[in-house]
PDB file of C-alpha atoms in Angstrom:
ATOM      1  CA  UNK A  35      29.235   7.059 131.541  1.00  0.00           C
ATOM      2  CA  UNK A  36      30.661   4.819 128.792  1.00  0.00           C
ATOM      3  CA  UNK A  37      33.148   2.159 129.771  1.00  0.00           C
ATOM      4  CA  UNK A  38      34.126  -1.348 130.270  1.00  0.00           C
ATOM      5  CA  UNK A  39      32.981  -3.090 133.474  1.00  0.00           C
ATOM      6  CA  UNK A  40      34.547  -6.220 134.762  1.00  0.00           C
ATOM      7  CA  UNK A  41      33.112  -8.015 137.718  1.00  0.00           C
ATOM      8  CA  UNK A  42      33.897  -9.138 140.305  1.00  0.00           C
ATOM      9  CA  UNK A  43      37.115  -7.283 141.238  1.00  0.00           C
ATOM     10  CA  UNK A  44      38.332 -10.237 143.411  1.00  0.00           C
ATOM     11  CA  UNK A  45      37.322 -13.842 142.897  1.00  0.00           C
ATOM     12  CA  UNK A  46      38.175 -16.941 144.920  1.00  0.00           C
ATOM     13  CA  UNK A  47      37.481 -20.511 143.848  1.00  0.00           C
ATOM     14  CA  UNK A  48      38.481 -23.904 144.878  1.00  0.00           C
ATOM     15  CA  UNK A  49      40.657 -25.990 142.613  1.00  0.00           C
ATOM     16  CA  UNK A  50      38.690 -28.006 140.083  1.00  0.00           C
ATOM     17  CA  UNK A  51      35.857 -25.615 139.819  1.00  0.00           C
ATOM     18  CA  UNK A  52      34.946 -23.756 136.656  1.00  0.00           C
ATOM     19  CA  UNK A  53      34.603 -19.918 137.097  1.00  0.00           C
ATOM     20  CA  UNK A  54      33.243 -17.241 134.770  1.00  0.00           C
ATOM     21  CA  UNK A  55      34.548 -13.683 134.736  1.00  0.00           C
ATOM     22  CA  UNK A  56      32.169 -11.020 133.361  1.00  0.00           C
ATOM     23  CA  UNK A  57      33.100  -8.241 130.943  1.00  0.00           C
ATOM     24  CA  UNK A  58      30.487  -5.692 129.650  1.00  0.00           C
ATOM     25  CA  UNK A  59      31.028  -2.607 127.607  1.00  0.00           C
ATOM     26  CA  UNK A  60      28.686   0.207 126.476  1.00  0.00           C
ATOM     27  CA  UNK A  61      31.150   1.845 124.067  1.00  0.00           C
ATOM     28  CA  UNK A  62      29.557   0.287 120.982  1.00  0.00           C
ATOM     29  CA  UNK A  63      32.887  -1.361 120.263  1.00  0.00           C
ATOM     30  CA  UNK A  64      32.993  -4.246 117.876  1.00  0.00           C
ATOM     31  CA  UNK A  65      36.118  -6.095 119.075  1.00  0.00           C
ATOM     32  CA  UNK A  66      36.680  -7.525 122.565  1.00  0.00           C
ATOM     33  CA  UNK A  67      39.593  -9.153 124.241  1.00  0.00           C
ATOM     34  CA  UNK A  68      40.739 -11.144 127.263  1.00  0.00           C
ATOM     35  CA  UNK A  69      44.267 -11.003 128.553  1.00  0.00           C
ATOM     36  CA  UNK A  70      46.008 -12.706 131.534  1.00  0.00           C
ATOM     37  CA  UNK A  71      48.624 -10.700 133.433  1.00  0.00           C
ATOM     38  CA  UNK A  72      51.300 -12.481 135.591  1.00  0.00           C
ATOM     39  CA  UNK A  73      54.433 -10.809 137.074  1.00  0.00           C
ATOM     40  CA  UNK A  74      57.164 -10.515 134.526  1.00  0.00           C
ATOM     41  CA  UNK A  75      55.022 -11.913 131.755  1.00  0.00           C
ATOM     42  CA  UNK A  76      53.206  -8.726 130.473  1.00  0.00           C
ATOM     43  CA  UNK A  77      49.745  -9.201 129.063  1.00  0.00           C
ATOM     44  CA  UNK A  78      49.145 -12.519 127.279  1.00  0.00           C
ATOM     45  CA  UNK A  79      46.166 -12.752 124.867  1.00  0.00           C
ATOM     46  CA  UNK A  80      43.706 -15.505 125.730  1.00  0.00           C
ATOM     47  CA  UNK A  81      40.799 -14.956 123.247  1.00  0.00           C
ATOM     48  CA  UNK A  82      39.540 -12.142 121.047  1.00  0.00           C
ATOM     49  CA  UNK A  83      36.311 -11.428 119.100  1.00  0.00           C
ATOM     50  CA  UNK A  84      35.783  -9.130 116.220  1.00  0.00           C
ATOM     51  CA  UNK A  85      31.995  -9.650 115.883  1.00  0.00           C
ATOM     52  CA  UNK A  86      29.085 -11.275 117.615  1.00  0.00           C
ATOM     53  CA  UNK A  87      29.092 -15.147 117.497  1.00  0.00           C
ATOM     54  CA  UNK A  88      32.715 -15.322 116.336  1.00  0.00           C
ATOM     55  CA  UNK A  89      36.051 -15.445 118.252  1.00  0.00           C
ATOM     56  CA  UNK A  90      39.529 -16.482 117.852  1.00  0.00           C
ATOM     57  CA  UNK A  91      42.046 -18.188 120.152  1.00  0.00           C
ATOM     58  CA  UNK A  92      44.882 -16.128 121.322  1.00  0.00           C
ATOM     59  CA  UNK A  93      48.360 -17.310 122.472  1.00  0.00           C
ATOM     60  CA  UNK A  94      47.237 -19.076 125.646  1.00  0.00           C
ATOM     61  CA  UNK A  95      43.686 -20.228 124.979  1.00  0.00           C
ATOM     62  CA  UNK A  96      44.040 -23.757 126.578  1.00  0.00           C
ATOM     63  CA  UNK A  97      41.944 -24.251 129.656  1.00  0.00           C
ATOM     64  CA  UNK A  98      39.707 -21.194 128.789  1.00  0.00           C
ATOM     65  CA  UNK A  99      36.438 -20.651 126.889  1.00  0.00           C
ATOM     66  CA  UNK A 100      34.491 -17.648 125.795  1.00  0.00           C
ATOM     67  CA  UNK A 101      31.201 -16.715 124.202  1.00  0.00           C
ATOM     68  CA  UNK A 102      30.020 -13.552 122.320  1.00  0.00           C
ATOM     69  CA  UNK A 103      26.287 -13.745 122.131  1.00  0.00           C
ATOM     70  CA  UNK A 104      25.864  -9.987 122.425  1.00  0.00           C
ATOM     71  CA  UNK A 105      27.967  -7.208 121.183  1.00  0.00           C
ATOM     72  CA  UNK A 106      28.312  -5.740 124.721  1.00  0.00           C
ATOM     73  CA  UNK A 107      29.266  -8.841 126.560  1.00  0.00           C
ATOM     74  CA  UNK A 108      32.391 -11.154 126.342  1.00  0.00           C
ATOM     75  CA  UNK A 109      32.365 -13.507 129.297  1.00  0.00           C
ATOM     76  CA  UNK A 110      35.427 -15.733 130.081  1.00  0.00           C
ATOM     77  CA  UNK A 111      35.254 -19.078 131.688  1.00  0.00           C
ATOM     78  CA  UNK A 112      38.328 -20.469 133.358  1.00  0.00           C
ATOM     79  CA  UNK A 113      37.908 -24.193 133.389  1.00  0.00           C
ATOM     80  CA  UNK A 114      39.278 -26.926 135.538  1.00  0.00           C
ATOM     81  CA  UNK A 115      41.641 -27.792 132.768  1.00  0.00           C
ATOM     82  CA  UNK A 116      43.612 -24.641 133.242  1.00  0.00           C
ATOM     83  CA  UNK A 117      46.614 -25.758 135.206  1.00  0.00           C
ATOM     84  CA  UNK A 118      47.589 -22.416 136.889  1.00  0.00           C
ATOM     85  CA  UNK A 119      44.521 -20.129 136.880  1.00  0.00           C
ATOM     86  CA  UNK A 120      45.481 -17.756 139.637  1.00  0.00           C
ATOM     87  CA  UNK A 121      46.276 -14.526 137.846  1.00  0.00           C
ATOM     88  CA  UNK A 122      45.053 -10.937 137.075  1.00  0.00           C
ATOM     89  CA  UNK A 123      42.636 -10.931 134.032  1.00  0.00           C
ATOM     90  CA  UNK A 124      41.966  -7.904 131.952  1.00  0.00           C
ATOM     91  CA  UNK A 125      39.130  -7.388 129.409  1.00  0.00           C
ATOM     92  CA  UNK A 126      39.419  -4.818 126.696  1.00  0.00           C
ATOM     93  CA  UNK A 127      37.443  -3.547 123.761  1.00  0.00           C
ATOM     94  CA  UNK A 128      37.985  -1.417 120.667  1.00  0.00           C
ATOM     95  CA  UNK A 129      36.543  -0.257 117.415  1.00  0.00           C
ATOM     96  CA  UNK A 130      37.763  -2.155 114.367  1.00  0.00           C
ATOM     97  CA  UNK A 131      40.153   0.084 112.331  1.00  0.00           C
ATOM     98  CA  UNK A 132      38.547   2.228 109.606  1.00  0.00           C
ATOM     99  CA  UNK A 133      38.713   5.906 110.549  1.00  0.00           C
ATOM    100  CA  UNK A 134      38.042   5.472 114.185  1.00  0.00           C
ATOM    101  CA  UNK A 135      40.424   5.273 117.101  1.00  0.00           C
ATOM    102  CA  UNK A 136      42.218   1.948 117.033  1.00  0.00           C
ATOM    103  CA  UNK A 137      43.384   1.690 120.628  1.00  0.00           C
ATOM    104  CA  UNK A 138      41.879  -0.833 123.184  1.00  0.00           C
ATOM    105  CA  UNK A 139      40.100   0.343 126.243  1.00  0.00           C
ATOM    106  CA  UNK A 140      40.501  -1.745 129.310  1.00  0.00           C
ATOM    107  CA  UNK A 141      38.406  -2.704 132.368  1.00  0.00           C
ATOM    108  CA  UNK A 142      39.805  -2.521 135.861  1.00  0.00           C
ATOM    109  CA  UNK A 143      40.570  -6.337 135.970  1.00  0.00           C
ATOM    110  CA  UNK A 144      39.677  -9.251 138.061  1.00  0.00           C
ATOM    111  CA  UNK A 145      42.075 -10.879 140.391  1.00  0.00           C
ATOM    112  CA  UNK A 146      41.285 -14.541 140.495  1.00  0.00           C
ATOM    113  CA  UNK A 147      42.805 -16.784 143.187  1.00  0.00           C
ATOM    114  CA  UNK A 148      42.306 -20.479 143.121  1.00  0.00           C
ATOM    115  CA  UNK A 149      42.981 -22.298 146.331  1.00  0.00           C
TER     116      UNK A 149
ATOM    117  CA  UNK B 265      53.818 -15.254 114.642  1.00  0.00           C
ATOM    118  CA  UNK B 266      53.961 -11.697 115.734  1.00  0.00           C
ATOM    119  CA  UNK B 267      56.101 -10.916 118.845  1.00  0.00           C
ATOM    120  CA  UNK B 268      56.686  -7.596 120.805  1.00  0.00           C
ATOM    121  CA  UNK B 269      59.958  -7.370 122.739  1.00  0.00           C
ATOM    122  CA  UNK B 270      60.775  -4.864 125.480  1.00  0.00           C
ATOM    123  CA  UNK B 271      64.428  -5.511 126.370  1.00  0.00           C
ATOM    124  CA  UNK B 272      64.470  -3.390 129.466  1.00  0.00           C
ATOM    125  CA  UNK B 273      62.586  -4.987 132.388  1.00  0.00           C
ATOM    126  CA  UNK B 274      63.325  -1.890 134.559  1.00  0.00           C
ATOM    127  CA  UNK B 275      64.583   1.647 134.168  1.00  0.00           C
ATOM    128  CA  UNK B 276      65.295   4.607 136.458  1.00  0.00           C
ATOM    129  CA  UNK B 277      65.388   8.266 135.517  1.00  0.00           C
ATOM    130  CA  UNK B 278      65.961  11.406 137.504  1.00  0.00           C
ATOM    131  CA  UNK B 279      62.895  13.812 137.850  1.00  0.00           C
ATOM    132  CA  UNK B 280      62.871  16.399 134.973  1.00  0.00           C
ATOM    133  CA  UNK B 281      65.350  14.327 132.816  1.00  0.00           C
ATOM    134  CA  UNK B 282      64.484  12.493 129.658  1.00  0.00           C
ATOM    135  CA  UNK B 283      64.200   8.715 129.246  1.00  0.00           C
ATOM    136  CA  UNK B 284      63.719   6.408 126.285  1.00  0.00           C
ATOM    137  CA  UNK B 285      62.013   2.954 126.496  1.00  0.00           C
ATOM    138  CA  UNK B 286      62.755   0.533 123.760  1.00  0.00           C
ATOM    139  CA  UNK B 287      60.351  -1.706 121.923  1.00  0.00           C
ATOM    140  CA  UNK B 288      60.874  -3.962 118.827  1.00  0.00           C
ATOM    141  CA  UNK B 289      58.372  -6.077 117.073  1.00  0.00           C
ATOM    142  CA  UNK B 290      58.355  -8.840 114.570  1.00  0.00           C
ATOM    143  CA  UNK B 291      55.791  -8.988 111.804  1.00  0.00           C
ATOM    144  CA  UNK B 292      55.301  -9.780 108.163  1.00  0.00           C
ATOM    145  CA  UNK B 293      52.303  -7.596 107.838  1.00  0.00           C
ATOM    146  CA  UNK B 294      52.262  -4.161 106.046  1.00  0.00           C
ATOM    147  CA  UNK B 295      49.265  -2.732 108.005  1.00  0.00           C
ATOM    148  CA  UNK B 296      49.271  -2.456 111.693  1.00  0.00           C
ATOM    149  CA  UNK B 297      49.190  -0.065 114.657  1.00  0.00           C
ATOM    150  CA  UNK B 298      51.503   0.411 117.530  1.00  0.00           C
ATOM    151  CA  UNK B 299      50.749   1.711 121.068  1.00  0.00           C
ATOM    152  CA  UNK B 300      52.377   2.500 124.345  1.00  0.00           C
ATOM    153  CA  UNK B 301      50.264   1.986 127.441  1.00  0.00           C
ATOM    154  CA  UNK B 302      51.082   2.973 131.034  1.00  0.00           C
ATOM    155  CA  UNK B 303      49.895   0.841 134.062  1.00  0.00           C
ATOM    156  CA  UNK B 304      50.204   2.664 137.398  1.00  0.00           C
ATOM    157  CA  UNK B 305      49.893   0.763 140.766  1.00  0.00           C
ATOM    158  CA  UNK B 306      46.104   0.875 140.353  1.00  0.00           C
ATOM    159  CA  UNK B 307      46.598  -1.557 137.337  1.00  0.00           C
ATOM    160  CA  UNK B 308      44.320   0.449 135.094  1.00  0.00           C
ATOM    161  CA  UNK B 309      45.756   0.458 131.655  1.00  0.00           C
ATOM    162  CA  UNK B 310      46.049   3.957 130.145  1.00  0.00           C
ATOM    163  CA  UNK B 311      46.889   4.742 126.578  1.00  0.00           C
ATOM    164  CA  UNK B 312      49.929   6.981 126.166  1.00  0.00           C
ATOM    165  CA  UNK B 313      50.448   7.275 122.457  1.00  0.00           C
ATOM    166  CA  UNK B 314      49.441   5.590 119.231  1.00  0.00           C
ATOM    167  CA  UNK B 315      51.167   5.177 115.873  1.00  0.00           C
ATOM    168  CA  UNK B 316      49.701   3.971 112.512  1.00  0.00           C
ATOM    169  CA  UNK B 317      52.270   2.104 110.570  1.00  0.00           C
ATOM    170  CA  UNK B 318      51.358   3.886 107.304  1.00  0.00           C
ATOM    171  CA  UNK B 319      52.274   7.191 108.788  1.00  0.00           C
ATOM    172  CA  UNK B 320      55.878   8.239 108.524  1.00  0.00           C
ATOM    173  CA  UNK B 321      55.596  11.059 110.913  1.00  0.00           C
ATOM    174  CA  UNK B 322      56.398  10.166 114.565  1.00  0.00           C
ATOM    175  CA  UNK B 323      53.486  10.609 116.948  1.00  0.00           C
ATOM    176  CA  UNK B 324      53.743  13.054 119.910  1.00  0.00           C
ATOM    177  CA  UNK B 325      51.490  13.701 122.893  1.00  0.00           C
ATOM    178  CA  UNK B 326      52.736  16.529 125.035  1.00  0.00           C
ATOM    179  CA  UNK B 327      55.803  15.208 126.869  1.00  0.00           C
ATOM    180  CA  UNK B 328      55.606  11.839 125.194  1.00  0.00           C
ATOM    181  CA  UNK B 329      56.918  11.068 121.636  1.00  0.00           C
ATOM    182  CA  UNK B 330      57.901   7.941 119.696  1.00  0.00           C
ATOM    183  CA  UNK B 331      60.677   7.100 117.292  1.00  0.00           C
ATOM    184  CA  UNK B 332      59.112   4.807 114.820  1.00  0.00           C
ATOM    185  CA  UNK B 333      61.460   3.037 112.481  1.00  0.00           C
ATOM    186  CA  UNK B 334      59.306   0.810 110.332  1.00  0.00           C
ATOM    187  CA  UNK B 335      62.217  -0.965 108.401  1.00  0.00           C
ATOM    188  CA  UNK B 336      63.915  -1.691 111.647  1.00  0.00           C
ATOM    189  CA  UNK B 337      60.604  -2.660 113.383  1.00  0.00           C
ATOM    190  CA  UNK B 338      61.405  -0.429 116.178  1.00  0.00           C
ATOM    191  CA  UNK B 339      59.103   1.664 118.258  1.00  0.00           C
ATOM    192  CA  UNK B 340      60.658   3.520 121.223  1.00  0.00           C
ATOM    193  CA  UNK B 341      59.047   5.918 123.585  1.00  0.00           C
ATOM    194  CA  UNK B 342      60.633   9.053 124.898  1.00  0.00           C
ATOM    195  CA  UNK B 343      59.391  10.745 127.972  1.00  0.00           C
ATOM    196  CA  UNK B 344      60.695  14.288 128.338  1.00  0.00           C
ATOM    197  CA  UNK B 345      60.691  16.315 131.608  1.00  0.00           C
ATOM    198  CA  UNK B 346      59.852  13.131 133.708  1.00  0.00           C
ATOM    199  CA  UNK B 347      57.572  13.629 136.593  1.00  0.00           C
ATOM    200  CA  UNK B 348      56.935  11.606 139.577  1.00  0.00           C
ATOM    201  CA  UNK B 349      53.489  10.602 138.209  1.00  0.00           C
ATOM    202  CA  UNK B 350      55.178   8.888 135.213  1.00  0.00           C
ATOM    203  CA  UNK B 351      56.325   6.131 137.524  1.00  0.00           C
ATOM    204  CA  UNK B 352      54.513   2.979 136.272  1.00  0.00           C
ATOM    205  CA  UNK B 353      54.776  -0.147 134.060  1.00  0.00           C
ATOM    206  CA  UNK B 354      54.884   0.735 130.303  1.00  0.00           C
ATOM    207  CA  UNK B 355      53.678  -1.709 127.791  1.00  0.00           C
ATOM    208  CA  UNK B 356      54.404  -1.627 124.094  1.00  0.00           C
ATOM    209  CA  UNK B 357      51.550  -3.116 121.887  1.00  0.00           C
ATOM    210  CA  UNK B 358      50.971  -4.187 118.276  1.00  0.00           C
ATOM    211  CA  UNK B 359      47.644  -4.475 116.450  1.00  0.00           C
ATOM    212  CA  UNK B 360      47.297  -6.430 113.279  1.00  0.00           C
ATOM    213  CA  UNK B 361      44.947  -4.775 110.870  1.00  0.00           C
ATOM    214  CA  UNK B 362      43.578  -7.692 109.067  1.00  0.00           C
ATOM    215  CA  UNK B 363      42.007  -9.390 112.185  1.00  0.00           C
ATOM    216  CA  UNK B 364      42.477  -6.936 115.063  1.00  0.00           C
ATOM    217  CA  UNK B 365      44.679  -9.101 117.147  1.00  0.00           C
ATOM    218  CA  UNK B 366      46.480  -7.043 119.715  1.00  0.00           C
ATOM    219  CA  UNK B 367      49.593  -8.332 121.482  1.00  0.00           C
ATOM    220  CA  UNK B 368      51.796  -6.800 124.254  1.00  0.00           C
ATOM    221  CA  UNK B 369      55.381  -6.885 125.372  1.00  0.00           C
ATOM    222  CA  UNK B 370      56.396  -7.901 128.808  1.00  0.00           C
ATOM    223  CA  UNK B 371      56.700  -4.254 129.945  1.00  0.00           C
ATOM    224  CA  UNK B 372      59.272  -1.922 131.408  1.00  0.00           C
ATOM    225  CA  UNK B 373      58.938  -0.792 134.946  1.00  0.00           C
ATOM    226  CA  UNK B 374      59.939   2.840 135.064  1.00  0.00           C
ATOM    227  CA  UNK B 375      61.148   4.393 138.343  1.00  0.00           C
ATOM    228  CA  UNK B 376      61.360   8.223 138.760  1.00  0.00           C
ATOM    229  CA  UNK B 377      64.038   9.391 141.187  1.00  0.00           C
ATOM    230  CA  UNK B 378      63.220  12.722 142.974  1.00  0.00           C
TER     231      UNK B 378
END
């Protein structure tokens, strides 16, 4: 079945450690996104990528890094520079507009807890 | 910078009644797309409805319809015949055509009263 897979579902890390969240899609989508969700804050865009080997900062990129070496994969690294990393992280993908559906499809999310 | 504003943090509606969720956005772009997403307790994001800015006709999907006012930059969602399964967080989203950036509002939590 086609879809977006985020792993793991729950992740625990000690403060000061970097951690990488996985996101894989087999929908042949060009664009991929990372969002952070906190209570009362909605979804805030961290990074997005329209094409392999290219990505842009979103509204809250500080303390995060990404790579897009393959069309199917867009891993997010939460670095020790991120001051408050505990949150729910959502990955999404979509076609780029041009006759195809324009909505984003989402993974099931990763809950990161830093202790 | 683009912003999406949902001014109603929470709303309640009686089962079988109609409710309207508000969304306004700020942009200087002419080409963009608008969406409403539903997030139930499972936290899985589900597309409810989409609207292309170049289309004047308001989108409808069964019990869900939008009122798209481009000049006013308003994009409200109307849910008719509300059902218990409609209880969820609803997010309004804006997609910029020139670089595919998608941003979301803070959401409206909808309660359905039996």
